[in-house]
Short mmCIF file of C-alpha atoms in Angstrom, two decimals:
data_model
loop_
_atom_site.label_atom_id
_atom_site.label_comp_id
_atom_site.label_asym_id
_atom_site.label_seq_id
_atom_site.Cartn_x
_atom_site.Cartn_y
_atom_site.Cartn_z
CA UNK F 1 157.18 120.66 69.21
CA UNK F 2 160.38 119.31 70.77
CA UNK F 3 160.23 117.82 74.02
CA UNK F 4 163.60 120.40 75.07
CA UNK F 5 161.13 123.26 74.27
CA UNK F 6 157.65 121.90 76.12
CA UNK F 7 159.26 123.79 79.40
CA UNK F 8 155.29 124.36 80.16
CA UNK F 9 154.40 120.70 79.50
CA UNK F 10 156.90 119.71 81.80
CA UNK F 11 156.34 121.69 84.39
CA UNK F 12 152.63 120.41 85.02
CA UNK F 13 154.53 116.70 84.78
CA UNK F 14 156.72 117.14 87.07
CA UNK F 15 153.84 118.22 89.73
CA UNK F 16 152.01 115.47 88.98
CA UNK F 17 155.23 112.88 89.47
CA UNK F 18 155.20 114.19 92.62
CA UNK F 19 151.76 112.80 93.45
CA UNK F 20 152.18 109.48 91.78
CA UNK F 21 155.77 108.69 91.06
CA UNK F 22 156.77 107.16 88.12
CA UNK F 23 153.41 106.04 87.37
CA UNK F 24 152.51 106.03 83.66
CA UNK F 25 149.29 107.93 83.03
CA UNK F 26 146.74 106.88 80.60
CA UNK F 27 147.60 110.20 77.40
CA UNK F 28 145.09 111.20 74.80
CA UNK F 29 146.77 114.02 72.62
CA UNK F 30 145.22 115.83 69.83
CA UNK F 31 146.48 115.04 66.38
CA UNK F 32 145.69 118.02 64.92
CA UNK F 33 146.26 121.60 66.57
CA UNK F 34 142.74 123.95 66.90
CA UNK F 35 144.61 126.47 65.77
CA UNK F 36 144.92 124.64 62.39
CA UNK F 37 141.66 123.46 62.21
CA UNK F 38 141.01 120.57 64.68
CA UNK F 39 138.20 119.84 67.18
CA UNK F 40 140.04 119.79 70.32
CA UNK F 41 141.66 123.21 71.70
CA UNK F 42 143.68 121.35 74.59
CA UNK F 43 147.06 119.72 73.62
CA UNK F 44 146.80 116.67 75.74
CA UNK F 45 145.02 114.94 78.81
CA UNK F 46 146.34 112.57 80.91
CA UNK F 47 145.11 110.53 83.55
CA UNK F 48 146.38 108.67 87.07
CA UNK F 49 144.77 106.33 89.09
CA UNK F 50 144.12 107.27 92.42
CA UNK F 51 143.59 105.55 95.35
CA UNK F 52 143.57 108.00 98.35
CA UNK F 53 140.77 109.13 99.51
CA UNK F 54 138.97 107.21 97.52
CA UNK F 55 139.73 105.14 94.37
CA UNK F 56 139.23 108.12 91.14
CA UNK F 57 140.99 109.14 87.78
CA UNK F 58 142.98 112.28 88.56
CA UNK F 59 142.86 113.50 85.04
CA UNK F 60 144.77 116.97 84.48
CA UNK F 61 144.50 119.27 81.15
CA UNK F 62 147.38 120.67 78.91
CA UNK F 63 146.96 123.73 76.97
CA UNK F 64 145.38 126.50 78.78
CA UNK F 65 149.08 127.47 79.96
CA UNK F 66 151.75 128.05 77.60
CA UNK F 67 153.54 124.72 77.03
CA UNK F 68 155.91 125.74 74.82
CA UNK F 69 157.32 129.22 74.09
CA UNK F 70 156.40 132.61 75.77
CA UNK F 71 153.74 134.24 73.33
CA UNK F 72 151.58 136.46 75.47
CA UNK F 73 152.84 139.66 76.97
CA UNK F 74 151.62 138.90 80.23
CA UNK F 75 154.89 138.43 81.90
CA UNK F 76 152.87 137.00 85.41
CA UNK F 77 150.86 134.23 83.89
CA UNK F 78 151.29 131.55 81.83
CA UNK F 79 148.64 131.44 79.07
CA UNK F 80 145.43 131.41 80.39
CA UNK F 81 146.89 131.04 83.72
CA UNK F 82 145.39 127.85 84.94
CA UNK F 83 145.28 124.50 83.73
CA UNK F 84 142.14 122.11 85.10
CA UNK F 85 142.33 118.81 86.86
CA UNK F 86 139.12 116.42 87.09
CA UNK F 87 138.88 113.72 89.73
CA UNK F 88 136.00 111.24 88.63
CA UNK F 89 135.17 108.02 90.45
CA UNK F 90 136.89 104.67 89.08
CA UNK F 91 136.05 101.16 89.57
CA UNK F 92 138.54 98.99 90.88
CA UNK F 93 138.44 96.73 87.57
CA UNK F 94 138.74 100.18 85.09
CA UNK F 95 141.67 100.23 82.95
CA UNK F 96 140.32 103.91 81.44
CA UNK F 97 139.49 107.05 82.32
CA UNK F 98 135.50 107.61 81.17
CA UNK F 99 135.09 109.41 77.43
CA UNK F 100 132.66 111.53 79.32
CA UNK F 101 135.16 112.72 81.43
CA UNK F 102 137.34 113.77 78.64
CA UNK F 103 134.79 115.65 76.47
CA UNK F 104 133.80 117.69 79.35
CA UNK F 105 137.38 119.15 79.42
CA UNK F 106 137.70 119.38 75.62
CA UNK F 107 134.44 121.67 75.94
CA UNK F 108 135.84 123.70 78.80
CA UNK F 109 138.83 124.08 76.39
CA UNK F 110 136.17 125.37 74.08
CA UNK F 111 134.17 127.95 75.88
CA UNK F 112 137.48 129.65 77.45
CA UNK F 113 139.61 129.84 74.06
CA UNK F 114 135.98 131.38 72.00
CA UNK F 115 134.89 133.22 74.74
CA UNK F 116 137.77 134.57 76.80
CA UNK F 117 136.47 133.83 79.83
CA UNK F 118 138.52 132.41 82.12
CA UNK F 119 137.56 130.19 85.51
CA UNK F 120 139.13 131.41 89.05
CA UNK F 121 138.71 129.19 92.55
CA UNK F 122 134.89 129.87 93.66
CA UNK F 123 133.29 130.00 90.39
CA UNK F 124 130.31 127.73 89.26
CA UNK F 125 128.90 127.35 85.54
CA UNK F 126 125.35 125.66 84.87
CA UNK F 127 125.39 122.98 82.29
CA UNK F 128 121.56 122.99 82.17
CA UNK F 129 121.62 119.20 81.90
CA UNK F 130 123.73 116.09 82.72
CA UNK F 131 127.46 117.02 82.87
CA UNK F 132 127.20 113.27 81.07
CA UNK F 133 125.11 113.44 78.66
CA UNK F 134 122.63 111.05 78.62
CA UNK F 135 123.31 110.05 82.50
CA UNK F 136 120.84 109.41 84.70
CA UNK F 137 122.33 111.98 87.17
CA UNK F 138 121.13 114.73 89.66
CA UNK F 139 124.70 116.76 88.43
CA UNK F 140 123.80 119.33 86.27
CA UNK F 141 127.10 121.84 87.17
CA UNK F 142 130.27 122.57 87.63
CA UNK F 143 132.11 124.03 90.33
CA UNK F 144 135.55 125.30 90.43
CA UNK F 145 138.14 125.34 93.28
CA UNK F 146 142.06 125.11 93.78
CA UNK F 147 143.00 120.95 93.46
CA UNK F 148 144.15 120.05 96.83
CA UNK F 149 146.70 117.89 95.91
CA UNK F 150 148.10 120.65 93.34
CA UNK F 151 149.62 124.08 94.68
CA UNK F 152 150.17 126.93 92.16
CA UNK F 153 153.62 126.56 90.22
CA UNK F 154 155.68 128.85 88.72
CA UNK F 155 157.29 128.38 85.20
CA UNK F 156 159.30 129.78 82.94
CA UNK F 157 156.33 131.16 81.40
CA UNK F 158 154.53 132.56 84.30
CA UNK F 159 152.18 131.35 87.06
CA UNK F 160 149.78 128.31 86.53
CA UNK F 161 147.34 127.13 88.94
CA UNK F 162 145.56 124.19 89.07
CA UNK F 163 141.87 124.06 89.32
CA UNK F 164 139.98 121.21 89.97
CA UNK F 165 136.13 121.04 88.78
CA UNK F 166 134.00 119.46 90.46
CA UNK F 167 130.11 118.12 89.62
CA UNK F 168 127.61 119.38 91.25
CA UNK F 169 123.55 118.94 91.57
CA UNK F 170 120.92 121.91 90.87
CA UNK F 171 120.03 122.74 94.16
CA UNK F 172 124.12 122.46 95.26
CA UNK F 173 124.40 125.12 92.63
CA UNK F 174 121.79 127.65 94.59
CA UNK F 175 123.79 127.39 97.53
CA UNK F 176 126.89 128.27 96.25
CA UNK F 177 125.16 131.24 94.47
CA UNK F 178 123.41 132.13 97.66
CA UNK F 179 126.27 131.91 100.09
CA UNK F 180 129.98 130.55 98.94
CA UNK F 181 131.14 128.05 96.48
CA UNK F 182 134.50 126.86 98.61
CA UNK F 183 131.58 126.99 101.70
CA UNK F 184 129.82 124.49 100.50
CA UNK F 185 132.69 122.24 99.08
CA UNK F 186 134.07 122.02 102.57
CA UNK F 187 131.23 121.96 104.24
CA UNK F 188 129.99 118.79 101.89
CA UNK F 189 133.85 116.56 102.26
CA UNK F 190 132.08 114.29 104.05
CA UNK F 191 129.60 113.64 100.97
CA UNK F 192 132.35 114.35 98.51
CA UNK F 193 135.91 113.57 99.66
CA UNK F 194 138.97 114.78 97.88
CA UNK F 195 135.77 116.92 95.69
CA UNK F 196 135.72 113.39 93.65
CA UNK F 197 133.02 113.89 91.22
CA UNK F 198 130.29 110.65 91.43
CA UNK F 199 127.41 110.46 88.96
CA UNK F 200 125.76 108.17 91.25
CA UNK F 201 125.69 110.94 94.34
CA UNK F 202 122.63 111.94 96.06
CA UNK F 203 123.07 116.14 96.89
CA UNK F 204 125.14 117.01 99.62
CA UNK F 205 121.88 119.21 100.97
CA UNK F 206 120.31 115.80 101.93
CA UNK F 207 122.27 115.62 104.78
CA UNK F 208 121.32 117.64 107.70
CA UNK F 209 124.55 119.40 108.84
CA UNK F 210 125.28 120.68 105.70
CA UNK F 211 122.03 122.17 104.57
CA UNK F 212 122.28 123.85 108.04
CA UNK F 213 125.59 124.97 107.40
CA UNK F 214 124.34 126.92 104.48
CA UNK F 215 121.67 129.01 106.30
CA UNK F 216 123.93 129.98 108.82
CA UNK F 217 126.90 130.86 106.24
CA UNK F 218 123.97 132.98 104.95
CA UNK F 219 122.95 134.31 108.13
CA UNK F 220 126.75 135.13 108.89
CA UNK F 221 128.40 135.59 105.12
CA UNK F 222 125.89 136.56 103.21
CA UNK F 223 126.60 135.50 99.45
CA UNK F 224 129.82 135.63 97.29
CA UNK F 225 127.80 135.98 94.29
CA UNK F 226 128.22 140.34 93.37
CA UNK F 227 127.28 139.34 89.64
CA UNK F 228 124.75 137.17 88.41
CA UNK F 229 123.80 136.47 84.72
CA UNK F 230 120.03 136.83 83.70
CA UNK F 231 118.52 135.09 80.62
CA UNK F 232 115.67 137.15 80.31
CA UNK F 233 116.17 140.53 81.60
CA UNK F 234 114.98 144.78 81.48
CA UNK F 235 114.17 147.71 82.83
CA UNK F 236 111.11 150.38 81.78
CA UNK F 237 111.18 153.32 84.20
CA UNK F 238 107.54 154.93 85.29
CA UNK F 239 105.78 157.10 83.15
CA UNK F 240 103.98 160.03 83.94
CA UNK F 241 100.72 160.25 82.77
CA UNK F 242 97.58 162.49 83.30
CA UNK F 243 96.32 161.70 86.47
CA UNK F 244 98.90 159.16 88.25
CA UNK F 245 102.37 157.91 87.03
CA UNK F 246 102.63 153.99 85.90
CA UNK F 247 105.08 151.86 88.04
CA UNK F 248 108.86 151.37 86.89
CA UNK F 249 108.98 147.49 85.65
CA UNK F 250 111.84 145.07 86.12
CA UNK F 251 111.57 141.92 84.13
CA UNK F 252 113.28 139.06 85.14
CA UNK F 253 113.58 134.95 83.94
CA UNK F 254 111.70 132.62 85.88
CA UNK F 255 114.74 130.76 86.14
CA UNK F 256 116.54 133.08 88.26
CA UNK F 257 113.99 134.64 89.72
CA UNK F 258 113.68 132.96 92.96
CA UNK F 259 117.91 132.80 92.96
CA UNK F 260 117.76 136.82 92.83
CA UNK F 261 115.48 136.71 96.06
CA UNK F 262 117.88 134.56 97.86
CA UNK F 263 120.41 136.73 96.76
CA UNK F 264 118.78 140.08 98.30
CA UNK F 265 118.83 138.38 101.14
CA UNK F 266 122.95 137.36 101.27
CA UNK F 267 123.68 140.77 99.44
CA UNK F 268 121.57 143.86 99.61
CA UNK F 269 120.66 142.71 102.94
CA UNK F 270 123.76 142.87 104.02
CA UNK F 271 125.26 145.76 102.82
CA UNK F 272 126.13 144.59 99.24
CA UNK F 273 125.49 145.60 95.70
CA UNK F 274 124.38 142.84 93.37
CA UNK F 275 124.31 143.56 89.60
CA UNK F 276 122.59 141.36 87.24
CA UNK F 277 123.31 141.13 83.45
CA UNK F 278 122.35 140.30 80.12
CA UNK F 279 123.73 140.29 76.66
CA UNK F 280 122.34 143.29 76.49
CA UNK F 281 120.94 144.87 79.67
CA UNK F 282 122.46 145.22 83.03
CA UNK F 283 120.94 146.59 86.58
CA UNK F 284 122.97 147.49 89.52
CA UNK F 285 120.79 146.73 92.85
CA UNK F 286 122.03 148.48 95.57
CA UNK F 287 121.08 148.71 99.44
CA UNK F 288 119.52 152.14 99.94
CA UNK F 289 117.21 153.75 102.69
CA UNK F 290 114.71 154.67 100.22
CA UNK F 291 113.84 152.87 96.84
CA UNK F 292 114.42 154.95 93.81
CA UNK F 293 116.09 154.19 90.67
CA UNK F 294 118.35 155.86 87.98
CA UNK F 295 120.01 155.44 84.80
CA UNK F 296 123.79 155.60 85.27
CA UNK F 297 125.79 154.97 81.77
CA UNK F 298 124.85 151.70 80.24
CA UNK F 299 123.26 150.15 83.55
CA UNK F 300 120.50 150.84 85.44
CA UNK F 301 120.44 152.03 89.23
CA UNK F 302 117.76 150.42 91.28
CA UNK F 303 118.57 151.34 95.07
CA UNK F 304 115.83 149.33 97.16
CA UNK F 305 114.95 149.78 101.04
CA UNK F 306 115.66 146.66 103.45
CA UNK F 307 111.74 146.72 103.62
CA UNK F 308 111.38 146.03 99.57
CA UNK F 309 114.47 143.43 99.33
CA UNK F 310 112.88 141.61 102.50
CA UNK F 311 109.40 141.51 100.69
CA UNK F 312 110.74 140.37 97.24
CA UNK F 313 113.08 138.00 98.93
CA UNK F 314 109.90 136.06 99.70
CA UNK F 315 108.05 136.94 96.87
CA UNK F 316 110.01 135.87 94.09
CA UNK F 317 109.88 132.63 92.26
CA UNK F 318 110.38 130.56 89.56
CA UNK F 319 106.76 131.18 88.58
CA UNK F 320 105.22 133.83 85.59
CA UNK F 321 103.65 136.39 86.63
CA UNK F 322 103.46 139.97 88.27
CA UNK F 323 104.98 140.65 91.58
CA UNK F 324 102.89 143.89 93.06
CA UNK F 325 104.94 145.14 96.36
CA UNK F 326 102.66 146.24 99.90
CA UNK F 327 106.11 148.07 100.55
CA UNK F 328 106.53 150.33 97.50
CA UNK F 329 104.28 150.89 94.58
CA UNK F 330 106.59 152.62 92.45
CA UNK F 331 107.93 148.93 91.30
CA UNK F 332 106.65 145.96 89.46
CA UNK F 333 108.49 142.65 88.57
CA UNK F 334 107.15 141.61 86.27
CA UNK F 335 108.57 137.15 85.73
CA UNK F 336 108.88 135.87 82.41
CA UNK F 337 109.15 132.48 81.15
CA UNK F 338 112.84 130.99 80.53
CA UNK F 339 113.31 128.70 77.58
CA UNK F 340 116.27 126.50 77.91
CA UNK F 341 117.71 125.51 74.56
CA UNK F 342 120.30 122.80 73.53
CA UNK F 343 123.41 123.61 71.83
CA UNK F 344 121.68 123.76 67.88
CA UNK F 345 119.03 126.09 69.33
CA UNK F 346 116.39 124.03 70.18
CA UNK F 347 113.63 124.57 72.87
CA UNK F 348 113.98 121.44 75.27
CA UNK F 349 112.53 122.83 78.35
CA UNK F 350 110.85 125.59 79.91
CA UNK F 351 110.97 126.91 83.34
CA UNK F 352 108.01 129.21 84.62
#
C-alpha cells in the first residue's frame, strides 16, 4: 500500500512521535499479508526505548485497526477498534526488543482475527503456561488495560484505542477474577510501574498492602467478573423416583472450582448474577431467597440462598470430588478433573 493511503498507519505514528520524538523505532513488518497466506495477521510492530519510569521496550501493534482504507461498515470504529501496546523490561546494553515479546503479539493477532473476540480495558486471558515459553517465570497471563501514555484517537477510519497488556502471575489472575482487573493494576504500581511487564517479578500479592487491598475491594466491590468460562462443565436436574427424589448435580472443573467460590462471594453475595459457560453448556447463578433451579432457553437457572453460596464459597476447591451441602440437599457439585493440553492437543498437566 502507498504510504498517502496508510491514513490508519499514520495515525498510531503520529501518537507515538508524541511520546518519543523523532526517535527511530526498531520495525518488523510482515512480508507476506495473512490474508494471502502468511503466518503473521498484524502488518507491523515497532518498538521504542523507554526510559521513564523505568528503562522498557514500548512496543505497539499495527493491524487490528484499519490502516489503510475504510472496509467495515462500522462507521465508529476502526477495524477491530484497538490496537495493543506491550511494555517489556530492557537492559541498558539491549539494542532489540525480545522475539518473545513479538510472538506474543503475533498470537494475540491470531486468536482475535480466528476467533472474533476482541479485548476491552479490564479483561484477563490465561495462557496456562509461561507467556515466554520456556521461561522460568511465575507469569502465566495476560491482563489488559488502557496504555497510560496512549489516549484513544480518532481517525479517519473510526476510533482506536490503545491497550496495553500486561503479564501477570497465577494467583494475580484470581484476584482480578475475584475483585477488578484495573484494581489490582493500580493497586500493584508500586510492584509494577508504568504496568512494565518483568519475567523476573515476584507476584504483586507478596506484598502486604496489596493483598489487603484485594480483600477489602472484595469486601467493598465485590467482583467485576459477571461471566466466567468453565472447562469442564453441566447440569442434571433431580429425578423423581419411588420413594425420594435424587439431588440436581452441577459439575464443575477442578480448575475453576475454587475461583467460582470466590466468585459467590464478590457476586451472588452481593447482589449479582454470575453465569458460567462452556462450549456447550451454560448456567446462570443468581442470588435468590430460596435455592431452586430452572431451565430457561439454552441456559440453566440455578437461584441459590446467601446460606448455600456462603457454604460453597468455602467448600469449593480445586480438588475431585463430591461437595454434599448441610444447607440444601436438593444440590450436589459434583468436581471433575481438568486436563490442560498444549496447543497440538496434548495432555501436559492435570489439575484436581
Amino acid at each position: 500500500m502507498s504510504e498517502d493511503v496508510a491514513v490508519g498507519w499514520d495515525a498510531i505514528e503520529e501518537q507515538m512521535k508524541r511520546l518519543y520524538g523523532e526517535q527511530v523505532p526498531k520495525h518488523y513488518g510482515t512480508s507476506l499479508p495473512y490474508q494471502l497466506g502468511g503466518n503473521d495477521p498484524l502488518d507491523g510492530l515497532s518498538a521504542y526505548k523507554a526510559t521513564h519510569p523505568v528503562p522498557h521496550w514500548h512496543i505497539v501493534t499495527f493491524g487490528f485497526s484499519e490502516l489503510y482504507t475504510k472496509e467495515s461498515e462500522n462507521m465508529m470504529y476502526s477495524g477491530y477498534g484497538f490496537e495493543l501496546t506491550f511494555r517489556v523490561a530492557r537492559q541498558e546494553d539491549e539494542e532489540e526488543p525480545p522475539m518473545w515479546a513479538l510472538n506474543l503479539l503475533q498470537n494475540m493477532g491470531r486468536y482475535v482475527f480466528n476467533s472474533g473476540n476482541i479485548f476491552v480495558g479490564g479483561d484477563y486471558l490465561d495462557a496456562n503456561g509461561p507467556i515466554c515459553l520456556g521461561a522460568d517465570t511465575l507469569l502465566t497471563a495476560l491482563a489488559f488495560t488502557e496504555d497510560p501514555g496512549l489516549p484513544p484517537i480518532h481517525t479517519a477510519n473510526g476510533r482506536v484505542e490503545f491497550l496495553q497488556m500486561v503479564g501477570i502471575s497465577g494467583d494475580e489472575l484470581e484476584a482480578m477474577k475475584t475483585w477488578s482487573t484495573v484494581g489490582l493494576l493500580e493497586a500493584g504500581q508500586s510492584v509494577i510501574p508504568g504496568y512494565v511487564t518483568d519475567l523476573s517479578r515476584d507476584s504483586m500479592l507478596q506484598i502486604p498492602a496489596v493483598a489487603e487491598a484485594v480483600e477489602q475491594g472484595i469486601e467493598r466491590d465485590g467482583s467485576n467478573t459477571g461471566f466466567l468460562f468453565v472447562d469442564e462443565l453441566g447440569f442434571e436436574p433431580g429425578k423423581k423416583k419411588l420413594f425420594r427424589k435424587t439431588p440436581a448435580k452441577l459439575t464443575l472443573g477442578a480448575k475453576q472450582a475454587e475461583t467460582v467460590g470466590k466468585l459467590l462471594r464478590g457476586r451472588l453475595l452481593k447482589g449479582k448474577d454470575l453465569t458460567l459457560a462452556s462450549r456447550d453448556c451454560q448456567i446462570i447463578l443468581e442470588p435468590a431467597e430460596a435455592t431452586s433451579y430452572e431451565k430457561g432457553g439454552e441456559a440453566f437457572q440455578v437461584h441459590l440462598s446467601d446460606a448455600v453460596s456462603t457454604e460453597l464459597s468455602q467448600k469449593l476447591q480445586a480438588k475431585e470430588g463430591a461437595v454434599q451441602l448441610s444447607s440444601y440437599d436438593g444440590l450436589i457439585i459434583q468436581v471433575v478433573k481438568t486436563y490442560i493440553k498444549d496447543q497440538e492437543g496434548n495432555i501436559v498437566s492435570t489439575i484436581g
